[in-house]
C-alpha positions as a printed NumPy array, in Angstrom:
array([[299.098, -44.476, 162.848],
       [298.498, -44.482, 158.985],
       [297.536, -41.119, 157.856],
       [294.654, -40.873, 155.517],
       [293.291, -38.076, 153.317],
       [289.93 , -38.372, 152.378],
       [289.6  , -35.553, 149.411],
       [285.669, -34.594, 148.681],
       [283.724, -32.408, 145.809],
       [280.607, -31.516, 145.85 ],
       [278.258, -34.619, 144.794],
       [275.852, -36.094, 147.041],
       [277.819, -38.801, 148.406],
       [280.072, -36.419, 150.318],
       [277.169, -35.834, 152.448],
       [277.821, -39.714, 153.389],
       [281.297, -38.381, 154.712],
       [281.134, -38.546, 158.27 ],
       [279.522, -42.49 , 158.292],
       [283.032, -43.016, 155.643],
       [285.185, -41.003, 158.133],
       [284.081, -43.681, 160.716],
       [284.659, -46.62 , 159.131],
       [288.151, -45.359, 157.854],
       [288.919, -45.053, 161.445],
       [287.291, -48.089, 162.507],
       [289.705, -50.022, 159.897],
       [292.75 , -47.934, 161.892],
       [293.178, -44.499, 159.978],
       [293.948, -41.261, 161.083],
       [291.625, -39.597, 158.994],
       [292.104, -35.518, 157.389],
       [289.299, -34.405, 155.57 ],
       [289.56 , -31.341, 152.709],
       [287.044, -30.615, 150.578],
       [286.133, -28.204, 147.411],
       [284.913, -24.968, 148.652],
       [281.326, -25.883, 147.058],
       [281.564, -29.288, 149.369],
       [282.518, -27.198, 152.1  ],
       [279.011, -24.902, 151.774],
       [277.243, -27.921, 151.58 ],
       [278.622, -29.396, 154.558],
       [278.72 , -26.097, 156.578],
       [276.128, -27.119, 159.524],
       [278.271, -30.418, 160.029],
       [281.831, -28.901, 159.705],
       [282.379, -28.343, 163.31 ],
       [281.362, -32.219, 163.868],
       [283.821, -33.   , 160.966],
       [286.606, -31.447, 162.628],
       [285.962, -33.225, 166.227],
       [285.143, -36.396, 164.275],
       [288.864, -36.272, 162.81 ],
       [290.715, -34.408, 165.257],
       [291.632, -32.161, 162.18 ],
       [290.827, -28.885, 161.51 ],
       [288.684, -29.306, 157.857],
       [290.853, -27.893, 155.079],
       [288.56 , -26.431, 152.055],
       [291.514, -23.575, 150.978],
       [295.299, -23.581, 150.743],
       [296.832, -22.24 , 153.385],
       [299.522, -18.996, 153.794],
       [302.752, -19.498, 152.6  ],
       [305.479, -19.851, 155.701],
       [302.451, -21.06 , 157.28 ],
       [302.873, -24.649, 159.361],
       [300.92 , -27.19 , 158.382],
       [297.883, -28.252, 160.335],
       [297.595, -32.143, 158.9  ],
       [300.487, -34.798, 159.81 ],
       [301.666, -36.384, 156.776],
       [299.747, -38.194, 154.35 ],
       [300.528, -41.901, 153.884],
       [297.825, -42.29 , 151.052],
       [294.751, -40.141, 149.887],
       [291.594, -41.14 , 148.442],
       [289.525, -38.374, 146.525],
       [286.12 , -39.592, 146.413],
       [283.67 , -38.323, 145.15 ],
       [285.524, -36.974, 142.173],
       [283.245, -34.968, 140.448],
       [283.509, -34.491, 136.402],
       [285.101, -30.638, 136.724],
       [287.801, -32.127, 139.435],
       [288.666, -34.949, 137.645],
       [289.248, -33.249, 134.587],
       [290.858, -30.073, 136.361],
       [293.316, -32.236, 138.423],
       [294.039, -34.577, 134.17 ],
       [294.677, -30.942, 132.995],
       [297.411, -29.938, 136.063],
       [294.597, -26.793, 136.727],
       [294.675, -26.467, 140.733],
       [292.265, -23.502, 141.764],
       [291.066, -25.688, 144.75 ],
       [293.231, -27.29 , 147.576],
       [291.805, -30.507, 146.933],
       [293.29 , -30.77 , 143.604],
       [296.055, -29.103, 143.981],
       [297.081, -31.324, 147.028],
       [296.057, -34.215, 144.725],
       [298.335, -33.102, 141.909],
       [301.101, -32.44 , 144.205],
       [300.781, -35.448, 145.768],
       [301.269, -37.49 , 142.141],
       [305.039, -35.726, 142.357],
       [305.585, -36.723, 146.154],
       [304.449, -40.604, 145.215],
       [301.778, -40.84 , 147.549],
       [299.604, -43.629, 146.588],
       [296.186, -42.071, 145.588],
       [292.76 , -43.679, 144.311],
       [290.05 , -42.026, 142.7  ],
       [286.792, -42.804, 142.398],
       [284.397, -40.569, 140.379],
       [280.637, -39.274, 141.089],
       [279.751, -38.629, 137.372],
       [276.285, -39.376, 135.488],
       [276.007, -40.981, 132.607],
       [275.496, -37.711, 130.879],
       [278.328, -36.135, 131.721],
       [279.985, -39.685, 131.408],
       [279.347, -39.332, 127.701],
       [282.07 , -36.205, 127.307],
       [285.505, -37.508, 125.946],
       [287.394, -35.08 , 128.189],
       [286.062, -37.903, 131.351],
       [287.993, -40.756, 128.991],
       [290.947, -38.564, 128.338],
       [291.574, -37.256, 132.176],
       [290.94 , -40.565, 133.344],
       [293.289, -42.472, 131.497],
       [295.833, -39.184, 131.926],
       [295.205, -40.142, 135.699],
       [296.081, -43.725, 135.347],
       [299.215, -43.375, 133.526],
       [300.207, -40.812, 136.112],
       [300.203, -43.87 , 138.426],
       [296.636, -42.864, 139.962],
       [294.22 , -45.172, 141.087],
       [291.065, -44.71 , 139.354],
       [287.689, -47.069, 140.679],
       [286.068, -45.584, 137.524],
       [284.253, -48.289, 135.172],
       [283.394, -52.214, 135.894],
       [284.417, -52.893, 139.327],
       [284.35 , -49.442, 140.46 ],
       [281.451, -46.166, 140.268],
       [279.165, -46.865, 137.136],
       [277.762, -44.034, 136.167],
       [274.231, -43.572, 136.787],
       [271.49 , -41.931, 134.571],
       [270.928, -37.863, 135.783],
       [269.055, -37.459, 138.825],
       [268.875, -40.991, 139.771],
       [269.042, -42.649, 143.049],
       [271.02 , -46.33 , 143.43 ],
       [269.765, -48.073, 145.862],
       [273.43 , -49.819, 146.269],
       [274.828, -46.465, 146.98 ],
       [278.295, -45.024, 146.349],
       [280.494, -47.717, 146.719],
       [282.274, -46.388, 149.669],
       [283.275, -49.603, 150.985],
       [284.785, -50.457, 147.731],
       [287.368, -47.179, 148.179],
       [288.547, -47.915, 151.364],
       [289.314, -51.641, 150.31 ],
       [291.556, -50.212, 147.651],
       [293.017, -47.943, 149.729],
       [293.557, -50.909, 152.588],
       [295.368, -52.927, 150.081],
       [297.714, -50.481, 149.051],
       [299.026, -48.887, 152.324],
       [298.101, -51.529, 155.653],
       [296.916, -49.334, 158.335],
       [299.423, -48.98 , 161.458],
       [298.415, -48.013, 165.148]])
């Protein structure tokens, strides 16, 4: 079965994840879920659920060195949402959290990775967002940032369209066919 890792930080959609979880699986993924640790406090109450949903224990923190690895290997990851601090943390090579250090990492291993930011259009207005993304690109990343990926939307609104899950896991699909 096609391993996927579905990377999350902290912006709303992630409380979406276990509906995304489903349909990754439904499309024939084996899905591992790791989180920042602020997506991890929000999603406390459901963690338990995350983890039977997967089969996976959820990661949030790197784990002990010597220590065995918990997740079979990943065939392709997908960091969604990617929130303005991990983009630009994981452009600038800084990897305090698992998620972006795995994500980094994973650039150097040639896993095929998409991206797909949660930003608003304020925060959309800092040139650091331009710079990391294109850094990410060039690095081989693929980024569902702009038209015919996540538009940034003004601060504190609601889209009725939603976070364009679906979109994601199409990219993802087309670049590594699931296997059962």
């Amino acid at each position: 079965m096609t391993t996927l890792y579905l990377l999350g930080s902290a912006a709303p959609p992630v409380l979406e994840i276990s509906q995304v979880i489903e349909d990754a699986q439904g499309r024939g993924y084996d899905v591992c879920l790791g989180l920042t640790p602020s997506a991890a406090r929000w999603l406390a109450p459901q963690l338990a659920e995350l983890e039977r949903l997967t089969g996976h224990p959820v990661r949030s923190e790197y784990k002990a060195p010597m220590t065995a690895d918990v997740w079979p290997r990943a065939d392709v990851a997908l960091f969604a949402p990617a929130t303005f601090n991990s983009i630009n943390s994981w452009a600038m090579g800084f990897t305090s959290s698992f998620v972006v250090g795995y994500a980094a990492e994973a650039i150097g291993k040639r896993i095929p990775l998409v991206a797909m930011p949660c930003v608003n259009a304020a925060y959309a207005q800092h040139r650091a967002l331009d710079r990391s993304i294109a850094e990410l690109r060039g690095m081989g990343v693929t980024v569902l940032y702009g038209p015919g990926g996540f538009e940034p939307n003004q601060p504190g609104e609601y889209r009725a369209e939603g976070y364009p899950w679906g979109l994601a896991l199409d990219v993802v699909g087309a670049m590594v066919s699931p296997t059962t």
